[in-house]
Structure formats: C-alpha cells, structure tokens
Amino acid sequence: MEVLIGSEAIQGRVREIGRQIARDHPEGAPLLIGVLRGCVIFMADLMKCLPIPHEIDFISISSYESSSTSSGAPRLVKDIGRDIRGRDVIIVEDIVDTGHTLDFLRRTFLARGPASLKTVALLDKRSRRECNVPIEYVGFEIPDRFVVGYGLDFAERFRHLPYIAALSPEELIPTPAIRSAGVA
Ligand code: PRP
C-alpha cells in the first residue's frame, strides 16, 4: 500500500475548501448533500471547516444494477428527506471517476429547482471521465490508481484510514462484488 495523500495534506486542503465555499456563499445556509457511503469522513471534516451556517442531508446511489457487470445506469437507493427548491445545494463526493454518478445526481437535483447546484469532490480521477460534469471544488486530482482510505474502500475495507493510499494490482483480489472501476 502506497500513501498518495497524507493526513495533514488532506486536512489542509479541506480547510482551504471550507474557506472557499464560505467565501462563495456569503449569505450562508447552503445544503450539503453527501453521497453515501464514501463521503462520510470528508463530509464530517468539511463541516468542521465550514465557517458559515449550513445544513446536511445524505443520498445513496447504486452505480451498478448487477454486482458483476457495469450497467452504467446509477439508481437511487435512498433519497434526501427535504425539498431543495430555491436552496443552494452542494453535492459532497469522495471521488469522481467516470462521472456517471455525478451526472445522474446533477440531473436528479436540477429537476427539483435548486437556486444553485455545485459539487465538491475530494478526489478527481479525471483521466477516467466518460461524462462531462462540472466540479466546482476539487481537493486533489489523482492518477488512475485504485485508492482507499478517508472513506474509500476496497471490498468494504480501509475506509477508516486517515490518509489516501493506492493499492497495487497484487493487493487487489478481484471478486464479483468489487466494482471494475480502477481495479484492473
Ligand atoms: C464511488 C464514489 C462515487 C462514485 C464515483 O461510490 O463515492 O459516488 O463511486 O464513480 P463514477 O464517477 O464512476 O460514477 P461507490 O459506488 O464506490 O460507493 P461507496 O461510496 O458506498 O463506496
């Protein structure tokens, strides 16, 4: 396991993003919508670094209909619990890879009439992009490596690590339950 982004670097960048979001929302009260489950640590740290009033909610998306094949069709598993009409909404993602999930989320939320819709992603694996999606706040652009830690998992492991690490191909034991994205 190779550490790509250390804990202190993450914390410093999260503080910068928090200040930037605060500057962009002088009236305060944006609604942060975290995309479960990878967002949880980033979301919690970002909230602590966001010096303006804000609210939070969570949404859960299934990227693949089948566990063994990529359908490329995200599906809503758990919706948020409020009306976002007229709200300044910020989607909180741990990582944007192909962009299909974010594209689905943006279309879903835009249809509900928010005042504004932005995205903050800790990690941007831009070289893998298949959908042209805007990301207003990016923590780090990363290479096409399989990464874990700070909320991101491999077969539900490693989410607790305080840093972002890359697994080598030998450390990746492909199973049908593991998404193909980034594993090869
Ligand atoms: C990750 C991440 C994004 C999505 C990005 O979630 O949190 O939601 O994949 O991939 P894409 O850009 O190719 O659509 P994942 O499905 O791994 O679920 P998890 O957050 O519960 O681990």
Coordinates of C-alpha atoms and ligand atoms in Angstrom, one line a residue:
M1 CA 0.0 0.0 0.0
E2 CA 1.4 3.3 -1.1
V3 CA 0.3 6.5 0.7
L4 CA -0.7 9.0 -2.0
I5 CA -2.0 11.9 0.1
G6 CA -1.1 12.1 3.7
S7 CA -3.5 13.1 6.5
E8 CA -2.0 16.5 7.1
A9 CA -2.3 17.4 3.4
I10 CA -5.9 16.3 3.4
Q11 CA -6.7 18.3 6.4
G12 CA -5.0 21.4 5.0
R13 CA -6.9 21.1 1.7
V14 CA -10.2 20.5 3.4
R15 CA -9.7 23.7 5.4
E16 CA -9.0 25.6 2.2
I17 CA -12.1 24.3 0.5
G18 CA -14.2 25.2 3.5
R19 CA -12.9 28.8 3.4
Q20 CA -13.5 28.9 -0.4
I21 CA -17.1 27.6 0.0
A22 CA -17.7 30.2 2.7
R23 CA -16.4 33.0 0.5
D24 CA -18.7 31.8 -2.3
H25 CA -21.8 31.7 0.0
P26 CA -21.7 35.0 1.9
E27 CA -25.4 34.7 2.8
G28 CA -24.7 31.2 4.3
A29 CA -27.1 28.3 4.6
P30 CA -26.0 26.0 1.7
L31 CA -27.3 22.5 1.9
L32 CA -24.5 19.9 1.7
I33 CA -25.7 16.6 0.3
G34 CA -23.3 13.7 1.0
V35 CA -23.2 10.7 -1.4
L36 CA -23.1 7.6 0.8
R37 CA -21.0 5.9 1.8
G38 CA -17.6 7.1 0.8
C39 CA -18.4 10.7 1.7
V40 CA -18.7 10.3 5.4
I41 CA -15.3 11.3 6.7
F42 CA -14.8 14.1 4.1
M43 CA -18.3 15.4 4.9
A44 CA -17.6 15.4 8.7
D45 CA -14.3 17.2 8.3
L46 CA -15.6 19.7 5.7
M47 CA -18.5 20.6 8.1
K48 CA -16.0 21.4 10.8
C49 CA -14.0 23.6 8.4
L50 CA -17.1 25.5 7.0
P51 CA -17.4 28.7 9.0
I52 CA -21.0 29.5 7.8
P53 CA -24.4 28.2 8.7
H54 CA -25.2 25.1 6.7
E55 CA -27.4 22.1 6.7
I56 CA -26.7 18.5 5.7
D57 CA -28.5 15.6 4.1
F58 CA -27.5 12.3 2.5
I59 CA -28.3 10.3 -0.6
S60 CA -27.4 6.8 -1.6
I61 CA -26.8 5.7 -5.1
S62 CA -26.2 2.2 -6.6
S63 CA -23.9 2.6 -9.6
Y64 CA -24.5 -0.9 -10.8
E65 CA -27.7 -2.9 -11.2
S66 CA -25.8 -6.2 -11.1
S67 CA -22.9 -7.0 -8.8
S68 CA -20.8 -8.4 -11.6
T69 CA -21.4 -6.1 -14.6
S70 CA -21.4 -2.4 -15.1
S71 CA -24.7 -1.2 -16.3
G72 CA -23.6 2.4 -16.4
A73 CA -27.0 3.3 -15.0
P74 CA -27.0 4.7 -11.5
R75 CA -30.1 4.1 -9.4
L76 CA -31.5 6.0 -6.4
V77 CA -31.3 3.8 -3.3
K78 CA -32.1 6.4 -0.6
D79 CA -33.3 9.9 -1.4
I80 CA -32.8 13.0 0.6
G81 CA -35.5 14.0 3.0
R82 CA -36.3 17.5 2.0
D83 CA -37.4 19.9 -0.7
I84 CA -34.4 21.6 -2.3
R85 CA -36.4 24.2 -4.3
G86 CA -34.7 27.6 -4.0
R87 CA -31.8 26.2 -2.0
D88 CA -28.0 26.5 -2.7
V89 CA -27.1 22.8 -2.9
I90 CA -23.6 21.4 -2.8
I91 CA -23.1 17.7 -3.6
V92 CA -20.3 16.2 -1.5
E93 CA -18.4 13.3 -3.1
D94 CA -15.3 11.5 -2.0
I95 CA -14.3 10.7 -5.6
V96 CA -15.5 11.4 -9.2
D97 CA -14.3 8.7 -11.6
T98 CA -16.3 8.1 -14.8
G99 CA -18.7 10.9 -13.8
H100 CA -21.8 8.8 -14.3
T101 CA -22.9 9.0 -10.7
L102 CA -22.4 12.8 -10.5
D103 CA -24.1 13.2 -13.9
F104 CA -27.1 11.3 -12.5
L105 CA -27.2 13.3 -9.3
R106 CA -26.9 16.6 -11.1
R107 CA -29.8 15.8 -13.4
T108 CA -31.9 14.5 -10.5
F109 CA -31.3 17.6 -8.4
L110 CA -31.6 20.2 -11.2
A111 CA -35.0 18.8 -12.0
R112 CA -36.1 19.8 -8.4
G113 CA -35.4 23.6 -8.9
P114 CA -32.5 24.5 -6.6
A115 CA -31.3 28.1 -6.6
S116 CA -27.8 26.8 -7.4
L117 CA -26.1 23.4 -7.7
K118 CA -22.4 22.8 -7.1
T119 CA -20.2 19.9 -6.4
V120 CA -17.2 19.4 -4.1
A121 CA -15.1 16.3 -4.6
L122 CA -12.1 15.4 -2.5
L123 CA -10.6 13.3 -5.3
D124 CA -10.9 13.8 -9.1
K125 CA -9.7 10.8 -11.3
R126 CA -10.1 13.0 -14.4
S127 CA -8.3 10.6 -16.8
R128 CA -11.2 8.2 -16.4
R129 CA -14.0 10.6 -17.2
E130 CA -16.8 9.4 -19.5
C131 CA -19.3 12.2 -18.6
N132 CA -18.5 15.9 -18.9
V133 CA -19.6 17.0 -15.4
P134 CA -18.6 20.3 -13.7
I135 CA -16.9 20.1 -10.3
E136 CA -16.6 23.5 -8.6
Y137 CA -14.4 22.4 -5.8
V138 CA -11.7 19.7 -6.2
G139 CA -9.4 18.6 -3.4
F140 CA -6.9 16.6 -5.4
E141 CA -6.6 15.3 -8.9
I142 CA -5.2 11.8 -8.7
P143 CA -3.9 9.3 -11.3
D144 CA -5.7 6.2 -12.4
R145 CA -4.9 4.1 -9.4
F146 CA -7.2 2.2 -7.1
V147 CA -7.4 4.3 -4.0
V148 CA -8.6 3.6 -0.4
G149 CA -8.8 5.4 2.9
Y150 CA -10.5 8.5 4.2
G151 CA -13.9 6.9 3.4
L152 CA -13.0 5.0 0.3
D153 CA -13.0 1.2 0.4
F154 CA -11.8 -2.0 -1.2
A155 CA -14.4 -4.6 -0.6
E156 CA -15.6 -2.5 2.4
R157 CA -12.1 -2.4 3.9
F158 CA -9.8 0.5 4.6
R159 CA -12.5 3.3 4.9
H160 CA -11.1 4.2 8.3
L161 CA -7.6 5.1 7.2
P162 CA -6.8 8.8 7.8
Y163 CA -4.9 9.1 4.5
I164 CA -5.4 8.2 0.9
A165 CA -3.4 5.1 -0.3
A166 CA -3.1 3.3 -3.6
L167 CA -3.3 -0.5 -3.7
S168 CA -1.0 -2.3 -6.1
P169 CA -2.6 -4.8 -8.5
E170 CA -1.3 -7.7 -6.4
E171 CA -3.2 -6.3 -3.4
L172 CA -6.4 -6.3 -5.4
I173 CA -8.2 -9.6 -5.4
P174 CA -11.0 -9.2 -7.9
T175 CA -14.3 -10.6 -6.8
P176 CA -17.7 -10.1 -8.5
A177 CA -18.7 -7.8 -5.7
I178 CA -15.9 -5.3 -6.4
R179 CA -16.5 -2.7 -9.0
S180 CA -14.3 -2.9 -12.0
A181 CA -13.7 0.8 -12.0
G182 CA -10.0 1.3 -11.2
V183 CA -9.3 -2.3 -10.3
A184 CA -7.7 -3.5 -13.4
Ligands
PRP1 C1 -18.0 5.9 -5.5 C2 -18.0 7.4 -5.2 C3 -18.9 8.0 -6.3 C4 -18.8 7.0 -7.4 C5 -18.0 7.7 -8.5 O1 -19.0 5.3 -4.8 O2 -18.4 7.7 -3.9 O3 -20.3 8.0 -5.8 O4 -18.2 5.8 -6.9 O5 -17.9 6.8 -9.6 P1 -18.2 7.3 -11.0 O6 -17.7 8.7 -11.2 O7 -17.5 6.3 -11.9 O8 -19.7 7.2 -11.2 P2 -19.1 3.7 -4.7 O9 -20.0 3.2 -5.8 O10 -17.7 3.2 -4.7 O11 -19.9 3.5 -3.3 P3 -19.4 3.8 -1.8 O12 -19.2 5.3 -1.8 O13 -20.5 3.3 -1.0 O14 -18.1 3.1 -1.6

